CSV table of C-alpha atoms and ligand atoms in Angstrom, one decimal:
chain,number,residue,atom,x,y,z
P,1409,MET,CA,91.2,138.9,79.7
P,1410,THR,CA,89.8,142.0,81.6
P,1411,GLU,CA,88.4,141.5,85.1
P,1412,LYS,CA,86.2,144.5,84.8
P,1413,LYS,CA,83.0,144.8,83.0
P,1414,HIS,CA,83.4,145.4,79.2
P,1415,THR,CA,82.3,149.0,78.1
P,1416,VAL,CA,82.0,150.5,74.7
P,1417,ARG,CA,85.6,151.8,75.2
P,1418,THR,CA,87.1,148.5,76.1
P,1419,LEU,CA,85.4,147.0,73.0
P,1420,GLN,CA,86.7,149.8,70.9
P,1421,GLN,CA,90.2,149.4,72.2
P,1422,MET,CA,90.1,145.7,71.4
P,1423,ARG,CA,89.0,146.4,67.8
P,1424,ASP,CA,91.7,149.2,67.6
P,1425,LYS,CA,94.4,146.7,68.8
P,1426,GLY,CA,93.3,144.1,66.2
P,1427,GLU,CA,92.0,141.8,69.1
P,1428,ILE,CA,89.1,139.5,68.1
P,1429,ILE,CA,85.8,140.1,70.0
P,1430,THR,CA,83.8,137.1,71.0
P,1431,MET,CA,80.0,137.1,71.5
P,1432,LEU,CA,77.2,134.6,72.0
P,1433,THR,CA,73.5,134.7,72.8
P,1434,ALA,CA,71.9,133.8,76.1
P,1435,TYR,CA,68.4,133.8,77.5
P,1436,ASP,CA,68.9,132.5,81.0
P,1437,TYR,CA,71.1,133.0,84.3
P,1438,PRO,CA,73.0,129.7,84.3
P,1439,THR,CA,74.0,130.0,80.6
P,1440,ALA,CA,75.0,133.7,81.1
P,1441,LYS,CA,77.1,132.8,84.0
P,1442,GLN,CA,79.1,130.2,82.1
P,1443,ILE,CA,79.5,132.5,79.0
P,1444,ASN,CA,80.7,135.2,81.4
P,1445,ASP,CA,83.2,132.8,83.3
P,1446,ALA,CA,84.4,131.4,79.9
P,1447,GLY,CA,85.7,134.9,79.0
P,1448,ILE,CA,83.2,135.7,76.2
P,1449,ASP,CA,83.3,139.6,75.7
P,1450,MET,CA,79.6,140.3,74.9
P,1451,VAL,CA,76.3,138.4,75.2
P,1452,LEU,CA,73.1,139.1,73.1
P,1453,VAL,CA,69.9,138.3,74.7
P,1454,GLY,CA,68.5,137.9,71.2
P,1455,ASP,CA,64.8,137.8,70.1
P,1456,SER,CA,65.9,134.4,68.9
P,1457,CYS,CA,64.7,133.5,72.2
P,1458,ALA,CA,61.2,133.3,70.8
P,1459,MET,CA,62.3,130.4,68.7
P,1460,VAL,CA,65.1,128.6,70.6
P,1461,VAL,CA,63.5,128.8,74.2
P,1462,HIS,CA,59.8,129.4,73.5
P,1463,GLY,CA,59.4,127.1,70.5
P,1464,HIS,CA,57.8,129.7,68.1
P,1465,PRO,CA,58.3,129.4,64.3
P,1466,ASN,CA,60.0,132.9,64.1
P,1467,THR,CA,61.4,135.8,66.1
P,1468,LEU,CA,58.2,138.0,65.6
P,1469,ASN,CA,56.5,136.3,68.6
P,1470,ALA,CA,59.1,137.9,71.0
P,1471,THR,CA,57.4,140.6,73.2
P,1472,MET,CA,58.8,143.4,75.4
P,1473,ASP,CA,57.8,141.5,78.6
P,1474,MET,CA,59.4,138.4,77.4
P,1475,MET,CA,62.6,139.9,76.5
P,1476,VAL,CA,62.8,142.2,79.7
P,1477,LEU,CA,62.5,139.0,81.9
P,1478,HIS,CA,65.2,137.0,80.0
P,1479,CYS,CA,67.5,140.0,80.0
P,1480,ARG,CA,67.1,140.3,83.8
P,1481,ALA,CA,68.3,136.7,84.1
P,1482,VAL,CA,71.2,137.2,81.8
P,1483,SER,CA,72.3,140.5,83.5
P,1484,ARG,CA,72.5,138.8,86.8
P,1485,GLY,CA,75.0,136.2,85.5
P,1486,CYS,CA,77.4,138.7,83.8
P,1487,ASN,CA,79.9,140.7,85.9
P,1488,ARG,CA,82.4,141.1,83.0
P,1489,THR,CA,80.6,140.1,79.8
P,1490,MET,CA,78.6,143.1,78.3
P,1491,VAL,CA,75.0,142.4,78.0
P,1492,ILE,CA,72.9,143.5,74.9
P,1493,ALA,CA,69.1,143.5,74.8
P,1494,ASP,CA,67.7,142.7,71.4
P,1495,MET,CA,64.6,145.0,70.8
P,1496,PRO,CA,61.7,142.9,69.8
P,1497,PHE,CA,59.3,143.3,66.8
P,1498,GLY,CA,57.0,146.3,67.5
P,1499,SER,CA,59.2,147.8,70.1
P,1500,PHE,CA,60.9,150.3,67.8
P,1501,GLN,CA,58.8,150.3,64.6
P,1502,TYR,CA,56.4,153.0,65.7
P,1503,SER,CA,57.3,156.5,67.2
P,1504,ILE,CA,60.7,157.6,68.4
P,1505,GLU,CA,59.1,158.1,72.0
P,1506,ASP,CA,57.9,154.4,72.0
P,1507,THR,CA,61.5,153.3,71.0
P,1508,MET,CA,63.0,155.4,73.7
P,1509,LYS,CA,60.7,154.2,76.4
P,1510,ASN,CA,61.2,150.6,75.3
P,1511,ALA,CA,65.1,151.1,75.3
P,1512,ALA,CA,64.9,152.8,78.7
P,1513,ARG,CA,62.8,149.7,80.0
P,1514,PHE,CA,65.9,147.4,79.2
P,1515,VAL,CA,68.2,149.5,81.1
P,1516,THR,CA,66.2,150.4,84.1
P,1517,GLU,CA,64.2,147.0,84.6
P,1518,ALA,CA,66.7,144.5,83.1
P,1519,LYS,CA,70.1,146.3,83.8
P,1520,VAL,CA,71.4,145.6,80.4
P,1521,ASP,CA,74.6,147.6,79.1
P,1522,ALA,CA,73.2,148.3,75.5
P,1523,VAL,CA,70.4,147.6,73.2
P,1524,LYS,CA,70.4,146.3,69.6
P,1525,PHE,CA,67.7,146.6,67.0
P,1526,GLU,CA,67.2,145.6,63.4
P,1527,ALA,CA,67.4,149.2,62.2
P,1528,THR,CA,66.6,149.9,58.5
P,1529,PRO,CA,67.2,153.5,57.2
P,1530,ASN,CA,63.8,154.4,58.7
P,1531,HIS,CA,65.2,153.9,62.1
P,1532,ILE,CA,68.3,155.9,62.0
P,1533,GLU,CA,66.7,158.8,63.9
P,1534,LYS,CA,65.7,156.4,66.5
P,1535,THR,CA,69.3,155.2,66.9
P,1536,LYS,CA,70.3,158.7,67.3
P,1537,ALA,CA,67.7,159.5,69.9
P,1538,ILE,CA,68.5,156.4,72.0
P,1539,VAL,CA,72.3,157.2,71.9
P,1540,GLN,CA,71.4,160.8,72.9
P,1541,MET,CA,69.5,159.4,75.9
P,1542,GLY,CA,72.9,157.8,76.9
P,1543,ILE,CA,72.2,154.3,76.0
P,1544,ALA,CA,74.8,152.4,73.9
P,1545,VAL,CA,73.2,151.0,70.7
P,1546,VAL,CA,74.4,148.0,68.5
P,1547,GLY,CA,73.3,148.2,64.8
P,1548,HIS,CA,72.4,145.1,62.9
P,1549,VAL,CA,72.7,145.0,59.1
P,1550,GLY,CA,72.3,142.2,56.4
P,1551,LEU,CA,69.5,139.7,57.1
P,1552,HIS,CA,66.9,141.1,59.5
P,1553,PRO,CA,65.0,138.0,60.7
P,1554,GLN,CA,62.0,140.2,61.9
P,1555,ALA,CA,61.5,141.0,58.2
P,1556,VAL,CA,61.1,137.3,57.3
P,1557,GLY,CA,57.7,138.0,55.9
P,1558,ALA,CA,58.8,140.7,53.4
P,1559,LEU,CA,62.0,138.8,52.6
P,1560,GLY,CA,60.4,135.6,51.9
P,1561,GLY,CA,62.7,133.6,54.0
P,1562,LEU,CA,66.0,133.8,56.1
P,1563,THR,CA,68.5,134.2,53.2
P,1564,VAL,CA,71.8,135.8,52.6
P,1565,GLN,CA,71.8,139.7,51.9
P,1566,GLY,CA,74.2,141.7,49.9
P,1567,LYS,CA,75.1,139.5,46.9
P,1568,SER,CA,73.6,141.8,44.3
P,1569,VAL,CA,74.9,145.5,43.7
P,1570,ASP,CA,71.5,146.8,45.2
P,1571,THR,CA,71.6,144.7,48.3
P,1572,ALA,CA,75.4,145.1,48.9
P,1573,ARG,CA,74.8,148.9,48.5
P,1574,LYS,CA,72.1,148.7,51.2
P,1575,VAL,CA,74.4,146.9,53.6
P,1576,VAL,CA,77.2,149.3,53.1
P,1577,SER,CA,75.1,152.5,53.4
P,1578,GLU,CA,73.1,151.2,56.4
P,1579,ALA,CA,76.3,150.4,58.2
P,1580,LEU,CA,77.8,153.8,57.5
P,1581,ALA,CA,74.5,155.6,58.6
P,1582,LEU,CA,74.4,153.5,61.7
P,1583,GLN,CA,77.9,154.5,62.7
P,1584,GLU,CA,77.1,158.2,61.9
P,1585,ALA,CA,74.0,157.9,64.2
P,1586,GLY,CA,76.2,156.7,67.1
P,1587,ALA,CA,75.9,152.9,67.2
P,1588,PHE,CA,79.1,151.6,69.0
P,1589,ALA,CA,79.1,148.3,67.1
P,1590,ILE,CA,77.3,146.7,64.2
P,1591,ILE,CA,76.3,143.1,63.7
P,1592,PHE,CA,76.6,141.7,60.1
P,1593,GLU,CA,74.2,138.8,59.7
P,1594,ALA,CA,74.1,136.5,56.6
P,1595,VAL,CA,76.4,138.8,54.6
P,1596,PRO,CA,79.0,137.6,52.1
P,1597,ALA,CA,82.4,137.5,53.8
P,1598,LYS,CA,84.1,139.8,51.2
P,1599,LEU,CA,81.4,142.4,51.7
P,1600,SER,CA,81.5,142.5,55.6
P,1601,ALA,CA,85.4,142.5,55.5
P,1602,TYR,CA,85.0,145.4,53.1
P,1603,VAL,CA,82.7,147.5,55.4
P,1604,THR,CA,84.8,146.6,58.5
P,1605,ARG,CA,87.7,148.3,56.8
P,1606,LYS,CA,85.6,151.4,56.0
P,1607,LEU,CA,84.1,151.6,59.6
P,1608,ASP,CA,85.8,152.9,62.8
P,1609,ILE,CA,83.7,150.8,65.1
P,1610,PRO,CA,83.7,147.2,65.8
P,1611,THR,CA,81.8,144.8,63.4
P,1612,ILE,CA,80.5,141.5,64.6
P,1613,SER,CA,79.9,138.6,62.4
P,1614,ILE,CA,77.1,136.1,62.5
P,1615,GLY,CA,77.3,134.5,59.1
P,1616,GLY,CA,79.6,137.4,58.0
P,1617,GLY,CA,82.8,135.7,57.7
P,1618,PRO,CA,86.1,136.2,59.4
P,1619,GLY,CA,86.9,139.7,58.2
P,1620,CYS,CA,84.7,141.3,60.9
P,1621,SER,CA,86.2,142.5,64.3
P,1622,GLY,CA,84.3,139.7,66.2
P,1623,GLN,CA,82.1,136.6,66.0
P,1624,LEU,CA,78.6,135.8,67.2
P,1625,LEU,CA,76.6,132.6,67.3
P,1626,VAL,CA,73.4,131.6,68.8
P,1627,THR,CA,74.3,129.5,71.8
P,1628,PRO,CA,71.6,126.7,71.4
P,1629,ASP,CA,73.2,126.2,67.8
P,1630,VAL,CA,76.6,125.8,69.4
P,1631,LEU,CA,75.4,123.5,72.1
P,1632,GLY,CA,73.4,121.4,69.7
P,1633,MET,CA,70.1,122.2,71.6
P,1634,PHE,CA,68.0,123.6,68.7
P,1635,ASP,CA,67.4,121.5,65.5
P,1636,ALA,CA,64.4,123.1,64.1
P,1637,PHE,CA,66.4,125.3,61.9
P,1638,THR,CA,70.1,125.6,61.6
P,1639,PRO,CA,71.7,128.2,59.3
P,1640,SER,CA,74.7,127.2,57.3
P,1641,PHE,CA,76.9,129.5,59.1
P,1642,ALA,CA,76.3,128.0,62.5
P,1643,LYS,CA,78.7,125.4,64.0
P,1644,LYS,CA,77.5,122.8,66.5
P,1645,TYR,CA,80.3,122.2,69.0
P,1646,GLN,CA,78.2,119.8,71.2
P,1647,ASP,CA,75.2,117.5,71.3
P,1648,PHE,CA,73.4,118.7,74.2
P,1649,ASN,CA,70.0,117.4,72.9
P,1650,GLY,CA,71.4,114.0,72.6
P,1651,LEU,CA,73.0,114.2,76.2
P,1652,MET,CA,69.7,115.4,77.7
P,1653,LYS,CA,67.6,112.7,76.0
P,1654,GLN,CA,70.1,110.0,77.2
P,1655,THR,CA,70.2,111.5,80.7
P,1656,PHE,CA,66.3,111.8,80.9
P,1657,ALA,CA,66.0,108.2,79.8
P,1658,GLN,CA,68.5,106.8,82.3
P,1659,TYR,CA,66.5,108.9,85.1
P,1660,ARG,CA,63.3,107.2,83.9
P,1661,ASP,CA,64.9,103.7,84.0
P,1662,GLU,CA,66.5,104.2,87.3
P,1663,VAL,CA,63.2,105.4,88.9
P,1664,LEU,CA,61.3,102.5,87.4
P,1665,SER,CA,63.8,100.0,88.6
P,1666,GLY,CA,64.2,101.6,92.1
P,1667,ALA,CA,67.9,102.3,91.7
P,1668,PHE,CA,66.8,105.9,92.2
P,1669,PRO,CA,66.5,107.4,94.9
P,1670,ALA,CA,69.3,105.5,96.9
P,1671,GLU,CA,70.0,105.9,100.5
P,1672,GLU,CA,72.3,108.9,100.0
P,1673,HIS,CA,69.3,110.8,98.4
P,1674,CYS,CA,67.0,110.3,101.4
P,1675,TYR,CA,66.6,112.3,104.6
P,1676,LYS,CA,67.0,110.5,107.8
P,1677,MET,CA,64.9,110.7,111.1
P,1678,SER,CA,65.2,108.8,114.4
P,1679,ASP,CA,63.5,105.4,115.1
P,1680,GLU,CA,62.2,107.1,118.2
P,1681,VAL,CA,60.4,109.8,116.4
P,1682,MET,CA,58.9,107.2,113.8
P,1683,GLU,CA,57.8,105.0,116.6
P,1684,LYS,CA,55.8,107.8,118.3
P,1685,ILE,CA,54.2,108.7,115.1
P,1686,GLU,CA,53.2,105.1,114.6
P,1687,ALA,CA,51.8,104.7,118.0
P,1688,GLU,CA,49.8,107.9,117.6
P,1689,PHE,CA,48.5,107.2,114.0
P,1690,GLY,CA,48.6,103.4,113.8
P,1691,LEU,CA,50.2,101.6,110.9
P,1692,SER,CA,53.7,100.6,111.2
P,1693,LEU,CA,56.4,100.6,108.4
P,1694,ILE,CA,57.4,97.1,109.5
P,1695,HIS,CA,54.1,95.9,108.1
P,1696,ILE,CA,54.2,97.7,104.8
Z,1358,KIV,O1,68.1,137.2,68.1
Z,1358,KIV,C1,69.2,136.9,67.7
Z,1358,KIV,O2,69.9,136.0,68.2
Z,1358,KIV,C2,70.0,137.8,66.9
Z,1358,KIV,C3,71.2,137.5,66.1
Z,1358,KIV,C4,71.0,136.3,65.2
Z,1358,KIV,C5,72.0,138.5,65.6
Z,1358,KIV,O3,69.4,138.8,66.3
């Protein structure tokens, strides 16, 4: 495991050597710090934040201000894991200038190492423009959750010839535009393995199967902290919701029974000071 911060070069080297790249999402400092210390290579501050942290029904509710704030917290926790900001809906759909300004905000205000966006063929010029500014870009093909309205749901992409062609051609165009890695979301495993072999840059799977250069999951899915919607490709490693509920119920019971706070949770003061206060203001603790 490298002790230095990951860069586009170290990730490319990992891919070239056949080393598998690991990636998770994070939205806050404490989680980012544990992800960093656990040796995960990349962290995505995803617009999934709108759902898993803010409780919205979809990712369309993420805003630039929301994402910059979360990215700032995550960046502070990562001294070796590369931090990627997810550009929210509305931050890259308009002009190239707007897209460039929003990408720059993530770098200057939130200190991220790269940006990602759900680039369709319409956004290839924007990818090029951001790369030309000197900002590293991660592409994203397959399922674009920001297009949930047009797609009619969050479903697998690339099963038909037309949709598979779209995945392949978008990935090739993104590589050509200068993206240094591409996320494959909800794409048949065979197709992402095929595109991974065609490309020269790392591919990261979230529901794209084991044939990609790396794997990504949404951390609240991994920890069992989000049960409003769990995609079939997600794996729940822990039951943090259950643990939280149990812990909060135990705290409530202890407060109600008087078991908390105990003596070790209380600050001490001398009897002398207390006696003076009682003498000055009246009322003695002895009589309470
Ligand atoms: O917002 C997010 O977490 C994402 C991943 C699902 C790729 O975009």
